[in-house]
Amino acid sequence: MSEYIPNPISWVAEQVELYERTNGAEGTTLRDTGLPCIIVTNMGNKSGAVRKTPLMRVVDGENYVLVASWGGAPKHPVWYYNLKADPKVEIRDIDKVQTMTVREVTDETEKNRLWEIAVQAYPPYHDYQEKTDRVIPVFIAEPA
Ligand code: F42
């Protein structure tokens, strides 16, 4: 088992710790929004270390939609590159943990459909896209 390196942002790492330690009894929502989150576990593409990233919970049937928004930051989050390099992830949704495979959605029709679902689940994604010049990437995670 590779070493786990927590995210350097303390509130992010603390959410991961609480969510996992309580098996999804606590820490499952984004701070004061009350909106649900999942935890994505993947490999770092340079370190080979285990990385864990909380994201908003956006579901499409049995799949999850992962939005690399990072609050509308000018650059993609690092986890975007990790998932492009190694698409095998583990996704925790409350107490359900599944091995899944991700792919970036590039088909325009498919992306538009999933973007609508994402914005419904978490409306600030719309503002994040307005705020940044980059096109925010979207992955779909499917059962492996
Ligand atoms: N971020 C989103 O993009 N979308 C969301 O829907 C979202 C929801 C959310 C909900 C709750 C919450 O607590 C956080 C949420 N976030 C969301 C923030 C998300 O969890 C991430 O913190 C954010 O997207 C930034 O991801 P990041 O991977 O860019 O992390 C930054 C802070 C970072 O610098 N991380 C590491 C570090 O230590 O430098 C990167 C480590 C890494 O992966 N390194 C690679 C490796 O091999 O290990 C190599 C890096 C390289 O040089 O290529």
XYZ file of C-alpha atoms and ligand atoms in Angstrom:
197
model
C 0.000 0.000 0.000
C 1.406 3.396 -0.956
C 1.839 6.195 1.518
C -1.149 8.526 1.973
C -0.254 12.217 1.642
C -3.093 14.480 2.865
C -4.103 17.548 0.832
C -2.047 20.565 2.018
C -5.192 22.640 2.611
C -6.116 21.944 6.218
C -9.938 22.208 5.926
C -9.863 19.802 2.986
C -7.642 17.262 4.787
C -9.775 17.589 7.932
C -12.948 16.844 6.007
C -11.377 13.689 4.543
C -10.232 12.577 7.994
C -13.645 13.126 9.632
C -15.615 11.588 6.748
C -13.502 8.413 6.728
C -13.082 8.054 10.492
C -16.851 8.226 11.086
C -17.619 6.067 8.023
C -19.753 8.858 6.584
C -21.650 9.772 9.760
C -19.963 13.212 9.835
C -18.042 15.475 7.469
C -20.103 14.566 4.421
C -21.234 18.052 3.432
C -19.387 21.133 2.175
C -18.938 23.385 5.199
C -22.039 25.591 5.671
C -23.794 24.711 2.386
C -25.219 21.424 3.666
C -24.613 19.947 0.193
C -23.274 16.389 -0.028
C -19.697 15.445 -0.914
C -17.864 12.308 -1.984
C -14.216 11.392 -1.425
C -12.110 10.414 -4.436
C -8.985 8.366 -3.684
C -6.374 8.087 -6.413
C -2.650 7.842 -7.081
C -0.384 10.876 -7.447
C 1.135 10.826 -10.929
C 4.641 11.813 -9.779
C 4.829 10.767 -6.134
C 2.956 7.463 -6.559
C 1.374 8.369 -3.201
C -2.300 7.946 -2.313
C -4.247 11.200 -2.653
C -7.750 11.900 -1.350
C -9.945 14.695 -2.685
C -13.411 15.665 -1.473
C -15.692 16.756 -4.324
C -19.372 17.667 -4.575
C -21.617 14.629 -4.970
C -23.044 14.766 -8.496
C -24.751 11.554 -9.623
C -25.883 10.353 -13.017
C -27.536 6.947 -12.559
C -24.900 4.645 -11.071
C -22.103 6.998 -12.153
C -20.569 10.058 -10.525
C -19.700 13.319 -12.264
C -16.427 14.897 -11.110
C -16.048 18.620 -11.775
C -12.471 19.997 -11.733
C -13.633 23.492 -10.813
C -11.394 24.333 -7.858
C -13.475 27.402 -7.100
C -12.892 28.857 -10.578
C -9.104 29.009 -10.079
C -7.074 29.883 -13.224
C -5.410 26.435 -13.347
C -6.809 22.931 -13.238
C -6.526 21.282 -9.836
C -3.602 18.847 -9.539
C -5.996 15.909 -9.121
C -7.146 16.513 -12.719
C -3.655 15.502 -13.972
C -3.513 12.580 -11.563
C -6.791 11.195 -12.933
C -5.695 11.727 -16.536
C -2.521 9.713 -15.790
C -4.238 6.929 -13.844
C -8.026 6.669 -14.229
C -8.526 4.041 -11.528
C -10.098 5.589 -8.423
C -11.990 4.651 -5.324
C -15.076 6.698 -4.564
C -16.595 6.948 -1.113
C -20.237 8.081 -0.909
C -21.194 8.095 2.786
C -20.389 4.467 3.770
C -20.365 3.020 0.253
C -16.889 2.628 -1.241
C -16.535 1.565 -4.872
C -13.676 1.043 -7.292
C -14.414 3.090 -10.395
C -12.801 4.164 -13.650
C -12.894 7.782 -14.757
C -12.729 9.348 -18.194
C -12.746 12.993 -19.147
C -15.907 13.902 -21.008
C -14.991 15.572 -24.303
C -18.118 14.915 -26.390
C -19.956 18.250 -26.386
C -23.473 16.811 -26.112
C -22.509 14.488 -23.275
C -20.606 17.245 -21.494
C -23.506 19.709 -21.756
C -25.887 17.135 -20.301
C -23.569 16.344 -17.381
C -22.778 20.026 -16.787
C -26.512 20.738 -16.336
C -26.736 17.945 -13.768
C -23.637 19.277 -11.990
C -24.951 22.855 -11.818
C -28.272 21.612 -10.459
C -26.451 19.726 -7.719
C -24.091 22.621 -6.946
C -25.120 25.970 -8.524
C -21.778 27.742 -7.821
C -20.174 25.657 -10.609
C -21.905 28.070 -12.990
C -20.227 31.072 -11.335
C -16.854 29.303 -11.273
C -17.033 28.795 -15.060
C -17.953 32.492 -15.537
C -15.022 33.526 -13.364
C -12.253 31.606 -15.154
C -10.854 31.626 -18.694
C -10.218 27.892 -18.712
C -12.954 25.447 -19.660
C -13.679 23.505 -16.484
C -13.060 19.781 -17.112
C -15.636 17.144 -16.232
C -15.005 13.438 -15.637
C -17.503 10.639 -15.483
C -16.722 7.844 -13.008
C -18.172 4.453 -13.882
C -18.112 1.191 -11.907
C -14.846 -0.603 -12.740
N -12.648 20.944 -5.857
C -13.076 20.818 -7.107
O -12.292 21.013 -8.054
N -14.382 20.468 -7.372
C -15.297 20.229 -6.376
O -16.450 19.853 -6.650
C -14.828 20.377 -5.018
C -15.671 20.144 -3.913
C -15.153 20.159 -2.622
C -15.958 19.813 -1.526
C -15.442 19.774 -0.250
C -14.087 20.066 -0.068
O -13.556 19.969 1.183
C -13.264 20.421 -1.126
C -13.791 20.475 -2.420
N -12.982 20.786 -3.510
C -13.471 20.710 -4.797
C -11.549 21.094 -3.337
C -10.766 19.809 -3.650
O -10.898 18.906 -2.592
C -9.259 20.112 -3.875
O -8.700 20.542 -2.671
C -9.035 21.164 -4.940
O -9.716 20.782 -6.139
C -7.562 21.346 -5.234
O -7.015 20.112 -5.637
P -5.449 19.961 -5.892
O -5.225 18.514 -6.243
O -4.973 20.973 -6.863
O -4.838 20.262 -4.454
C -3.927 21.324 -4.266
C -4.315 22.036 -2.972
C -2.526 20.825 -4.157
O -1.619 21.566 -4.314
N -2.412 19.529 -3.830
C -1.236 18.763 -3.715
C 0.061 19.316 -3.234
O 0.453 18.888 -2.121
O 0.748 20.058 -3.935
C -1.026 18.084 -5.035
C -0.407 16.803 -4.751
C -0.355 15.874 -5.941
O -1.361 15.292 -6.358
N 0.857 15.721 -6.473
C 1.095 14.812 -7.550
C 1.660 13.515 -7.041
O 2.278 12.793 -7.818
O 1.414 13.178 -5.868
C 2.052 15.412 -8.555
C 1.828 16.857 -8.754
C 2.542 17.391 -9.982
O 3.526 18.131 -9.802
O 2.107 17.047 -11.081
